[in-house]
Amino acid sequence: MLLPNCLFRIGGAAALLSTSSAKARFRLKHVVRTLTGADDSSFRCVFQEEDGEGYRGINLNKDLMNIAGNSLKANITAMGPLVLPTREQLMFAFSFIARKVIGKRVKPYIPDFRTAFEHFCIHAGGRAVIDELQKSLSLSDEQVEASRMTLHRFGNTSSSSLWYELAYIEAKGRMRKGDRVWMIGFGSGFKCNSAAWECIEPARNAHGPWATSIHRYPLDVPDVLKH
């Protein structure tokens, strides 16, 4: 149980929610929650328990990445109709119907979510998580920069990393009025949650978790050697 306990750093984040359009800086447009706990393998893939010697910790199942991928697909399927332009929705629908009629020989169409969002905050649960989501969603290096730099600076703080990433984007001065942000987080259960935000008023300064270090980023983070 020691290794999983060492992987996670203590992290926290707070968000002040308001119904005042005059004071709020972001507008919450959509929230999509996908819970796959009805499946036993999903329910136990991230599970707190005691080992044979009585040490309590988080047990991470070897099927975690596959389960996370399936949860993400279900979440994307629900989020897509809410945010994607009509053309992308039609392309996805045609692909879905073709796979039902012709079979799996037809390659599934992955919607281009870059047409719906300017910024992406991806759960910084590890390099492999960010790499896989970047590949699956065809995101550029700049679009996952906030996630990679948050992982480098603060470690794996689980879903609270999304707020560190949003602060990074603002500290870099990249947020503009009207920009749309997609937050994607994962958690035990197993769950995948998405939140779509629209910027009302960008931050006027870089105050926050990046105040003393934003000038050093982005950094070149080398690939981990594989043996």
Coordinates of N, CA and C in Angstrom, one line a residue:
M1 N 0.8 -1.2 0.0 CA 0.0 0.0 0.0 C 0.9 1.3 0.0
L2 N 2.2 1.1 0.2 CA 3.0 2.3 0.4 C 3.1 3.1 -0.9
L3 N 3.3 2.4 -2.1 CA 3.5 3.2 -3.3 C 2.3 4.0 -3.7
P4 N 1.1 3.5 -3.7 CA -0.1 4.4 -4.1 C -0.2 5.6 -3.1
N5 N 0.1 5.4 -1.8 CA 0.0 6.5 -0.9 C 1.1 7.5 -1.1
C6 N 2.2 7.1 -1.7 CA 3.3 8.1 -2.0 C 3.0 8.8 -3.3
L7 N 2.2 8.2 -4.2 CA 1.9 8.8 -5.5 C 1.0 10.1 -5.4
F8 N 0.1 10.1 -4.4 CA -0.8 11.2 -4.3 C -0.3 12.2 -3.3
R9 N -0.3 13.5 -3.7 CA 0.1 14.6 -2.9 C -1.2 15.2 -2.3
I10 N -1.0 15.8 -1.1 CA -2.2 16.4 -0.5 C -2.5 17.7 -1.3
G11 N -3.7 17.8 -1.9 CA -4.0 19.0 -2.6 C -5.4 19.4 -2.3
G12 N -5.7 20.7 -2.5 CA -7.1 21.1 -2.3 C -7.3 22.4 -3.1
A13 N -8.5 22.6 -3.4 CA -8.9 23.8 -4.1 C -10.3 24.3 -3.7
A14 N -10.5 25.6 -3.8 CA -11.8 26.1 -3.4 C -12.3 27.0 -4.6
A15 N -13.6 27.0 -4.8 CA -14.2 27.8 -5.8 C -15.4 28.6 -5.2
L16 N -15.5 29.8 -5.4 CA -16.6 30.6 -4.9 C -17.7 30.8 -5.9
L17 N -18.8 30.2 -5.7 CA -19.9 30.2 -6.6 C -20.9 31.3 -6.3
S18 N -21.3 32.0 -7.3 CA -22.2 33.2 -7.1 C -23.3 33.2 -8.2
T19 N -24.4 33.7 -7.8 CA -25.5 33.9 -8.8 C -25.5 35.3 -9.4
S20 N -24.5 36.1 -9.0 CA -24.3 37.5 -9.5 C -23.5 37.5 -10.7
S21 N -24.2 37.9 -11.8 CA -23.4 38.0 -13.1 C -22.5 39.2 -13.1
A22 N -22.6 40.1 -12.2 CA -21.7 41.3 -12.1 C -20.4 40.9 -11.4
K23 N -20.4 40.0 -10.5 CA -19.3 39.6 -9.7 C -18.6 38.3 -10.2
A24 N -19.3 37.5 -10.9 CA -18.7 36.2 -11.3 C -17.7 36.4 -12.5
R25 N -16.7 35.6 -12.5 CA -15.7 35.7 -13.6 C -15.9 34.5 -14.6
F26 N -16.6 33.5 -14.2 CA -16.9 32.4 -15.2 C -18.4 32.0 -15.0
R27 N -18.9 31.5 -16.1 CA -20.3 31.0 -16.1 C -20.3 29.5 -16.3
L28 N -20.9 28.8 -15.4 CA -20.9 27.3 -15.6 C -22.0 27.0 -16.6
K29 N -21.6 26.4 -17.7 CA -22.6 26.1 -18.8 C -23.2 24.7 -18.7
H30 N -22.3 23.7 -18.4 CA -22.8 22.3 -18.4 C -22.0 21.5 -17.4
V31 N -22.6 20.5 -16.8 CA -21.9 19.6 -15.9 C -22.4 18.2 -16.3
V32 N -21.5 17.3 -16.6 CA -21.8 15.9 -17.0 C -21.1 14.9 -16.0
R33 N -21.9 14.1 -15.3 CA -21.3 13.1 -14.4 C -21.5 11.7 -14.9
T34 N -20.5 11.0 -15.0 CA -20.6 9.6 -15.5 C -20.0 8.7 -14.4
L35 N -20.9 7.8 -13.8 CA -20.6 6.9 -12.7 C -20.8 5.5 -13.2
T36 N -19.7 4.7 -13.1 CA -19.8 3.3 -13.6 C -19.7 2.3 -12.5
G37 N -20.0 2.7 -11.3 CA -19.9 1.9 -10.1 C -20.8 0.6 -10.1
A38 N -21.8 0.6 -11.0 CA -22.6 -0.6 -11.0 C -21.8 -1.9 -11.5
D39 N -20.7 -1.6 -12.2 CA -19.8 -2.7 -12.6 C -18.8 -3.0 -11.5
D40 N -18.6 -4.2 -11.1 CA -17.8 -4.5 -10.0 C -16.3 -4.2 -10.2
S41 N -15.8 -4.4 -11.5 CA -14.4 -4.1 -11.8 C -14.2 -2.6 -11.7
S42 N -15.2 -1.8 -12.1 CA -15.0 -0.3 -12.0 C -15.1 0.1 -10.6
F43 N -16.0 -0.5 -9.8 CA -16.1 -0.1 -8.4 C -14.9 -0.3 -7.6
R44 N -14.1 -1.4 -7.9 CA -13.0 -1.8 -7.1 C -11.6 -1.4 -7.8
C45 N -11.6 -0.7 -8.9 CA -10.4 -0.4 -9.6 C -9.5 0.6 -8.8
V46 N -10.2 1.5 -8.0 CA -9.5 2.4 -7.0 C -10.2 2.2 -5.7
F47 N -9.6 1.5 -4.8 CA -10.3 1.0 -3.6 C -9.5 1.1 -2.4
Q48 N -10.0 1.7 -1.3 CA -9.3 1.7 -0.1 C -9.5 0.4 0.7
E49 N -8.4 -0.2 1.1 CA -8.6 -1.5 1.8 C -7.3 -1.8 2.6
E50 N -7.3 -2.8 3.4 CA -6.1 -3.2 4.1 C -5.4 -4.4 3.4
D51 N -4.1 -4.4 3.4 CA -3.4 -5.5 2.8 C -3.3 -6.7 3.8
G52 N -2.5 -7.7 3.4 CA -2.4 -8.9 4.3 C -1.8 -8.6 5.6
E53 N -1.0 -7.5 5.7 CA -0.3 -7.2 7.0 C -1.1 -6.1 7.8
G54 N -2.3 -5.7 7.3 CA -3.1 -4.8 8.0 C -2.9 -3.3 7.7
Y55 N -2.0 -3.1 6.7 CA -1.8 -1.7 6.3 C -2.9 -1.2 5.4
R56 N -3.5 0.0 5.7 CA -4.5 0.5 4.9 C -4.0 1.4 3.9
G57 N -4.5 1.3 2.7 CA -4.1 2.2 1.6 C -5.0 2.1 0.4
I58 N -4.6 2.8 -0.7 CA -5.4 2.7 -1.9 C -4.9 1.7 -2.9
N59 N -5.7 0.8 -3.2 CA -5.3 -0.3 -4.2 C -5.7 0.1 -5.6
L60 N -4.7 0.3 -6.5 CA -5.0 0.7 -7.9 C -4.9 -0.6 -8.7
N61 N -6.0 -0.9 -9.3 CA -6.1 -2.1 -10.2 C -5.4 -1.9 -11.5
K62 N -4.8 -3.0 -12.0 CA -4.1 -2.9 -13.3 C -5.0 -2.5 -14.5
D63 N -6.3 -2.7 -14.3 CA -7.2 -2.3 -15.4 C -7.7 -0.9 -15.3
L64 N -7.1 -0.1 -14.4 CA -7.5 1.3 -14.2 C -7.6 2.1 -15.5
M65 N -6.5 2.1 -16.3 CA -6.5 2.9 -17.5 C -7.6 2.5 -18.5
N66 N -7.9 1.2 -18.6 CA -8.9 0.8 -19.5 C -10.3 1.2 -19.0
I67 N -10.5 1.1 -17.7 CA -11.8 1.5 -17.1 C -11.9 3.0 -17.3
A68 N -10.9 3.8 -17.0 CA -10.9 5.2 -17.2 C -11.2 5.6 -18.6
G69 N -10.7 4.9 -19.6 CA -10.9 5.2 -21.0 C -12.4 4.9 -21.3
N70 N -13.0 3.9 -20.8 CA -14.4 3.6 -21.1 C -15.3 4.6 -20.4
S71 N -14.9 5.1 -19.2 CA -15.7 6.1 -18.6 C -15.6 7.4 -19.3
L72 N -14.4 7.7 -19.8 CA -14.3 8.9 -20.6 C -15.1 8.9 -21.9
K73 N -15.2 7.8 -22.6 CA -16.0 7.6 -23.8 C -17.4 7.9 -23.5
A74 N -17.9 7.3 -22.4 CA -19.3 7.5 -22.0 C -19.6 9.0 -21.7
N75 N -18.6 9.6 -21.0 CA -18.8 11.0 -20.6 C -18.8 11.9 -21.9
I76 N -17.9 11.6 -22.8 CA -17.8 12.4 -24.0 C -19.1 12.3 -24.8
T77 N -19.6 11.1 -24.9 CA -20.9 10.8 -25.6 C -22.0 11.7 -25.1
A78 N -22.0 11.9 -23.7 CA -23.1 12.7 -23.1 C -22.8 14.2 -23.3
M79 N -21.5 14.6 -23.2 CA -21.1 16.0 -23.3 C -21.2 16.5 -24.7
G80 N -20.9 15.7 -25.7 CA -20.8 16.1 -27.1 C -22.1 16.9 -27.6
P81 N -23.3 16.3 -27.4 CA -24.5 17.0 -27.9 C -24.7 18.4 -27.3
L82 N -24.1 18.6 -26.1 CA -24.4 19.9 -25.3 C -23.5 21.0 -25.8
V83 N -22.3 20.6 -26.4 CA -21.3 21.7 -26.7 C -20.8 21.7 -28.1
L84 N -20.9 20.6 -28.8 CA -20.3 20.5 -30.2 C -21.2 21.2 -31.2
P85 N -20.5 21.9 -32.2 CA -21.3 22.5 -33.3 C -22.0 21.4 -34.1
T86 N -23.0 21.8 -34.9 CA -23.9 20.8 -35.6 C -23.1 19.9 -36.5
R87 N -22.1 20.4 -37.2 CA -21.3 19.6 -38.1 C -20.7 18.4 -37.4
E88 N -20.0 18.7 -36.3 CA -19.4 17.6 -35.5 C -20.4 16.6 -35.0
Q89 N -21.5 17.1 -34.6 CA -22.6 16.1 -34.1 C -23.0 15.2 -35.2
L90 N -23.2 15.8 -36.4 CA -23.7 14.9 -37.5 C -22.6 13.9 -37.9
M91 N -21.3 14.3 -37.9 CA -20.3 13.4 -38.2 C -20.2 12.2 -37.2
F92 N -20.4 12.6 -36.0 CA -20.4 11.5 -34.9 C -21.6 10.6 -35.1
A93 N -22.8 11.2 -35.4 CA -24.0 10.4 -35.6 C -23.9 9.4 -36.8
F94 N -23.3 9.9 -37.9 CA -23.2 9.1 -39.1 C -22.2 7.9 -38.8
S95 N -21.1 8.2 -38.0 CA -20.2 7.2 -37.7 C -20.8 6.1 -36.8
F96 N -21.6 6.6 -35.8 CA -22.3 5.7 -34.9 C -23.3 4.7 -35.6
I97 N -24.0 5.3 -36.6 CA -25.0 4.5 -37.3 C -24.3 3.5 -38.2
A98 N -23.2 4.0 -38.9 CA -22.5 3.1 -39.8 C -21.9 1.9 -39.1
R99 N -21.4 2.1 -37.8 CA -20.8 1.0 -37.1 C -21.9 0.0 -36.6
K100 N -23.1 0.6 -36.4 CA -24.2 -0.3 -36.1 C -24.7 -1.2 -37.3
V101 N -24.7 -0.6 -38.5 CA -25.1 -1.2 -39.7 C -24.1 -2.1 -40.3
I102 N -22.9 -1.5 -40.5 CA -21.8 -2.2 -41.2 C -21.0 -3.1 -40.3
G103 N -20.8 -2.6 -39.1 CA -19.9 -3.3 -38.1 C -18.7 -2.5 -37.7
K104 N -17.9 -3.1 -36.9 CA -16.7 -2.4 -36.4 C -15.6 -2.2 -37.4
R105 N -15.8 -2.6 -38.6 CA -14.8 -2.3 -39.7 C -14.8 -0.8 -39.9
V106 N -15.9 -0.1 -39.6 CA -15.9 1.4 -39.7 C -15.2 2.0 -38.5
K107 N -14.2 2.8 -38.7 CA -13.5 3.4 -37.6 C -14.4 4.5 -37.0
P108 N -14.5 4.4 -35.6 CA -15.3 5.4 -34.9 C -14.8 6.8 -35.1
Y109 N -15.7 7.8 -35.3 CA -15.3 9.2 -35.4 C -15.2 9.8 -34.1
I110 N -14.0 10.4 -33.8 CA -13.8 11.1 -32.6 C -14.1 12.6 -32.8
P111 N -15.1 13.2 -32.2 CA -15.4 14.6 -32.4 C -14.2 15.5 -32.1
D112 N -14.2 16.6 -32.8 CA -13.1 17.6 -32.6 C -13.6 18.6 -31.6
F113 N -13.2 18.3 -30.3 CA -13.7 19.2 -29.2 C -13.0 20.6 -29.2
R114 N -11.9 20.7 -30.1 CA -11.3 22.0 -30.2 C -12.2 23.0 -30.9
T115 N -13.2 22.5 -31.5 CA -14.2 23.5 -32.1 C -15.2 24.0 -31.1
A116 N -15.2 23.4 -29.9 CA -16.1 23.8 -28.8 C -15.4 24.5 -27.6
F117 N -14.1 24.3 -27.5 CA -13.4 24.9 -26.4 C -12.1 25.5 -26.8
E118 N -11.7 26.6 -26.1 CA -10.4 27.2 -26.3 C -9.3 26.6 -25.4
H119 N -9.8 26.2 -24.2 CA -8.9 25.7 -23.2 C -9.3 24.4 -22.6
F120 N -8.3 23.6 -22.2 CA -8.6 22.3 -21.6 C -7.9 22.1 -20.3
C121 N -8.6 21.7 -19.3 CA -8.0 21.4 -18.0 C -8.2 19.9 -17.7
I122 N -7.1 19.1 -17.9 CA -7.2 17.6 -17.8 C -6.7 17.2 -16.5
H123 N -7.4 16.2 -15.9 CA -7.0 15.6 -14.6 C -5.5 15.2 -14.7
A124 N -4.7 15.9 -13.8 CA -3.2 15.6 -13.8 C -2.9 14.5 -12.9
G125 N -3.4 13.3 -13.2 CA -3.2 12.1 -12.4 C -2.0 11.4 -12.7
G126 N -1.2 11.9 -13.7 CA 0.0 11.2 -14.1 C 0.3 11.5 -15.6
R127 N 1.5 11.3 -16.0 CA 1.9 11.6 -17.3 C 1.1 10.8 -18.3
A128 N 0.9 9.5 -18.0 CA 0.2 8.6 -18.9 C -1.2 9.0 -19.1
V129 N -1.9 9.6 -18.1 CA -3.3 10.1 -18.2 C -3.3 11.2 -19.2
I130 N -2.4 12.2 -19.0 CA -2.3 13.4 -19.9 C -2.0 13.0 -21.3
D131 N -1.0 12.1 -21.5 CA -0.6 11.6 -22.8 C -1.8 11.0 -23.6
E132 N -2.5 10.1 -22.9 CA -3.7 9.4 -23.5 C -4.8 10.3 -23.9
L133 N -5.1 11.3 -23.0 CA -6.1 12.2 -23.4 C -5.7 13.2 -24.5
Q134 N -4.5 13.6 -24.5 CA -4.0 14.4 -25.6 C -4.1 13.7 -26.9
K135 N -3.8 12.4 -26.9 CA -3.9 11.6 -28.1 C -5.3 11.4 -28.5
S136 N -6.1 11.0 -27.6 CA -7.6 10.7 -27.9 C -8.3 11.9 -28.4
L137 N -8.0 13.1 -27.9 CA -8.8 14.3 -28.2 C -8.0 15.1 -29.3
S138 N -6.8 14.6 -29.8 CA -6.0 15.4 -30.8 C -5.7 16.8 -30.3
L139 N -5.2 16.9 -29.1 CA -4.9 18.2 -28.6 C -3.5 18.6 -28.9
S140 N -3.2 19.9 -29.0 CA -1.8 20.3 -29.2 C -1.0 20.3 -27.9
D141 N 0.3 20.5 -28.0 CA 1.1 20.5 -26.8 C 0.7 21.7 -25.9
E142 N 0.4 22.9 -26.6 CA 0.0 24.0 -25.8 C -1.3 23.8 -25.1
Q143 N -2.2 23.1 -25.7 CA -3.5 22.8 -25.0 C -3.4 21.9 -23.8
V144 N -2.4 21.1 -23.7 CA -2.2 20.3 -22.5 C -1.0 20.8 -21.6
E145 N -0.5 22.0 -22.0 CA 0.6 22.6 -21.2 C 0.2 22.8 -19.8
A146 N -1.0 23.4 -19.5 CA -1.4 23.7 -18.2 C -1.4 22.4 -17.3
S147 N -1.8 21.3 -17.9 CA -1.9 20.0 -17.2 C -0.5 19.5 -16.9
R148 N 0.4 19.5 -17.8 CA 1.7 19.0 -17.6 C 2.5 19.8 -16.6
M149 N 2.4 21.2 -16.7 CA 3.1 22.0 -15.8 C 2.5 21.9 -14.4
T150 N 1.2 21.7 -14.2 CA 0.6 21.5 -12.9 C 1.2 20.2 -12.3
L151 N 1.3 19.2 -13.1 CA 1.8 17.9 -12.6 C 3.2 18.1 -12.2
H152 N 4.0 18.8 -12.9 CA 5.4 19.1 -12.6 C 5.6 19.9 -11.3
R153 N 4.8 21.0 -11.2 CA 4.9 21.9 -10.1 C 4.3 21.4 -8.8
F154 N 3.1 20.8 -8.9 CA 2.4 20.4 -7.6 C 2.2 18.9 -7.5
G155 N 2.6 18.1 -8.5 CA 2.4 16.6 -8.3 C 1.0 16.2 -8.6
N156 N 0.7 15.0 -8.3 CA -0.7 14.4 -8.5 C -1.6 14.8 -7.3
T157 N -2.3 15.9 -7.5 CA -3.3 16.3 -6.5 C -4.7 15.9 -6.9
S158 N -4.8 14.9 -7.7 CA -6.1 14.4 -8.2 C -7.0 15.5 -8.8
S159 N -8.3 15.4 -8.6 CA -9.1 16.3 -9.4 C -9.0 17.8 -9.0
S160 N -8.4 18.1 -7.8 CA -8.1 19.5 -7.5 C -7.1 20.1 -8.5
S161 N -6.4 19.3 -9.2 CA -5.4 19.8 -10.2 C -6.1 20.7 -11.2
L162 N -7.4 20.5 -11.5 CA -8.1 21.2 -12.5 C -8.1 22.7 -12.2
W163 N -8.2 23.1 -11.0 CA -8.2 24.5 -10.6 C -6.8 25.1 -10.7
Y164 N -5.8 24.3 -10.4 CA -4.4 24.8 -10.6 C -4.2 25.1 -12.0
E165 N -4.7 24.2 -12.9 CA -4.5 24.4 -14.3 C -5.3 25.6 -14.9
L166 N -6.5 25.9 -14.4 CA -7.2 27.1 -14.7 C -6.4 28.3 -14.3
A167 N -5.8 28.3 -13.1 CA -5.0 29.4 -12.6 C -3.8 29.6 -13.5
Y168 N -3.2 28.5 -14.0 CA -2.1 28.6 -14.9 C -2.4 29.3 -16.2
I169 N -3.5 28.9 -16.8 CA -3.9 29.6 -18.0 C -4.1 31.1 -17.8
E170 N -4.8 31.4 -16.7 CA -5.0 32.9 -16.4 C -3.7 33.6 -16.1
A171 N -2.8 32.9 -15.3 CA -1.5 33.5 -15.0 C -0.7 33.8 -16.2
K172 N -0.8 33.0 -17.3 CA -0.1 33.2 -18.5 C -0.8 34.2 -19.4
G173 N -1.9 34.7 -19.0 CA -2.6 35.8 -19.8 C -3.3 35.3 -21.0
R174 N -3.6 34.0 -21.0 CA -4.2 33.4 -22.3 C -5.7 33.4 -22.3
M175 N -6.3 33.7 -21.1 CA -7.8 33.7 -21.0 C -8.4 35.0 -21.6
R176 N -9.4 34.9 -22.4 CA -10.1 36.0 -23.0 C -11.6 35.9 -22.7
K177 N -12.2 37.1 -22.6 CA -13.7 37.1 -22.4 C -14.4 36.3 -23.5
G178 N -15.2 35.4 -23.1 CA -16.0 34.5 -24.0 C -15.3 33.2 -24.3
D179 N -14.1 33.0 -23.8 CA -13.4 31.7 -24.0 C -14.1 30.6 -23.3
R180 N -14.1 29.4 -23.8 CA -14.7 28.3 -23.2 C -13.7 27.3 -22.7
V181 N -14.0 26.8 -21.5 CA -13.0 25.9 -20.8 C -13.7 24.5 -20.6
W182 N -13.0 23.5 -20.8 CA -13.5 22.1 -20.5 C -12.6 21.5 -19.4
M183 N -13.2 21.2 -18.3 CA -12.5 20.5 -17.2 C -12.9 19.0 -17.2
I184 N -12.0 18.1 -17.2 CA -12.2 16.7 -17.2 C -11.5 16.1 -16.0
G185 N -12.3 15.5 -15.1 CA -11.7 14.9 -13.9 C -12.2 13.5 -13.7
F186 N -11.3 12.7 -13.0 CA -11.6 11.3 -12.7 C -11.6 11.0 -11.2
G187 N -12.2 10.0 -10.8 CA -12.2 9.7 -9.4 C -12.7 8.2 -9.1
S188 N -12.5 7.8 -7.9 CA -12.9 6.4 -7.5 C -14.4 6.3 -7.7
G189 N -14.8 5.1 -7.9 CA -16.3 4.9 -8.0 C -16.7 3.9 -9.1
F190 N -16.2 3.9 -10.4 CA -15.3 4.8 -10.9 C -16.1 5.9 -11.6
K191 N -15.6 7.1 -11.6 CA -16.4 8.2 -12.2 C -15.5 9.1 -13.1
C192 N -16.2 9.7 -14.1 CA -15.6 10.7 -14.9 C -16.5 11.9 -15.0
N193 N -16.1 13.0 -14.6 CA -16.9 14.2 -14.6 C -16.4 15.3 -15.5
S194 N -17.3 16.0 -16.1 CA -16.9 17.2 -17.0 C -17.6 18.4 -16.6
A195 N -17.0 19.5 -16.7 CA -17.6 20.8 -16.5 C -17.2 21.8 -17.6
A196 N -18.2 22.4 -18.2 CA -17.9 23.4 -19.3 C -18.2 24.8 -18.8
W197 N -17.1 25.7 -18.9 CA -17.2 27.0 -18.4 C -17.1 28.0 -19.5
E198 N -17.6 29.2 -19.3 CA -17.5 30.3 -20.2 C -16.9 31.5 -19.4
C199 N -15.8 32.1 -19.9 CA -15.2 33.2 -19.2 C -16.0 34.5 -19.4
I200 N -16.3 35.1 -18.3 CA -17.0 36.4 -18.2 C -16.0 37.5 -18.1
E201 N -15.0 37.4 -17.2 CA -14.0 38.4 -17.0 C -12.7 37.7 -16.6
P202 N -11.7 37.8 -17.4 CA -10.4 37.2 -17.1 C -9.8 37.8 -15.8
A203 N -8.9 37.1 -15.2 CA -8.2 37.6 -14.0 C -7.3 38.7 -14.4
R204 N -7.2 39.7 -13.6 CA -6.3 40.9 -13.9 C -4.9 40.8 -13.5
N205 N -4.6 39.7 -12.8 CA -3.2 39.5 -12.3 C -3.0 38.0 -12.2
A206 N -1.7 37.6 -11.8 CA -1.3 36.2 -11.7 C -1.3 35.8 -10.2
H207 N -2.1 36.5 -9.4 CA -2.1 36.1 -8.0 C -2.8 34.7 -7.8
G208 N -2.2 34.0 -6.9 CA -2.7 32.6 -6.8 C -1.6 31.6 -6.6
P209 N -1.8 30.3 -6.9 CA -0.8 29.3 -6.7 C 0.5 29.5 -7.6
W210 N 0.3 30.2 -8.7 CA 1.5 30.4 -9.6 C 2.2 31.7 -9.5
A211 N 1.8 32.5 -8.5 CA 2.3 33.9 -8.3 C 3.8 34.0 -8.3
T212 N 4.5 33.0 -7.6 CA 5.9 33.1 -7.5 C 6.7 32.2 -8.5
S213 N 6.0 31.5 -9.3 CA 6.7 30.6 -10.2 C 6.3 30.6 -11.7
I214 N 5.3 31.4 -12.0 CA 4.8 31.3 -13.4 C 5.8 31.8 -14.4
H215 N 6.8 32.6 -14.0 CA 7.8 33.1 -14.9 C 8.8 32.0 -15.3
R216 N 8.8 30.9 -14.6 CA 9.7 29.8 -14.9 C 9.1 28.8 -15.9
Y217 N 7.8 28.9 -16.2 CA 7.1 27.9 -17.0 C 6.7 28.5 -18.3
P218 N 6.5 27.6 -19.4 CA 6.7 26.2 -19.3 C 8.1 25.7 -19.3
L219 N 8.3 24.5 -18.7 CA 9.6 23.8 -18.7 C 9.6 22.7 -19.6
D220 N 10.7 22.3 -20.1 CA 10.9 21.1 -20.9 C 11.0 19.9 -20.0
V221 N 9.9 19.1 -19.9 CA 9.9 17.9 -19.0 C 10.3 16.7 -19.9
P222 N 11.5 16.1 -19.6 CA 12.0 15.0 -20.4 C 11.1 13.7 -20.3
D223 N 11.1 12.9 -21.3 CA 10.4 11.6 -21.3 C 11.0 10.7 -20.2
V224 N 10.2 9.9 -19.6 CA 10.8 8.9 -18.7 C 11.4 7.8 -19.5
L225 N 12.6 7.4 -19.1 CA 13.2 6.3 -19.8 C 12.5 5.0 -19.6
K226 N 12.3 4.2 -20.6 CA 11.7 2.9 -20.5 C 12.7 1.8 -20.6
H227 N 12.8 0.9 -19.7 CA 13.7 -0.2 -19.7 C 13.0 -1.5 -20.0

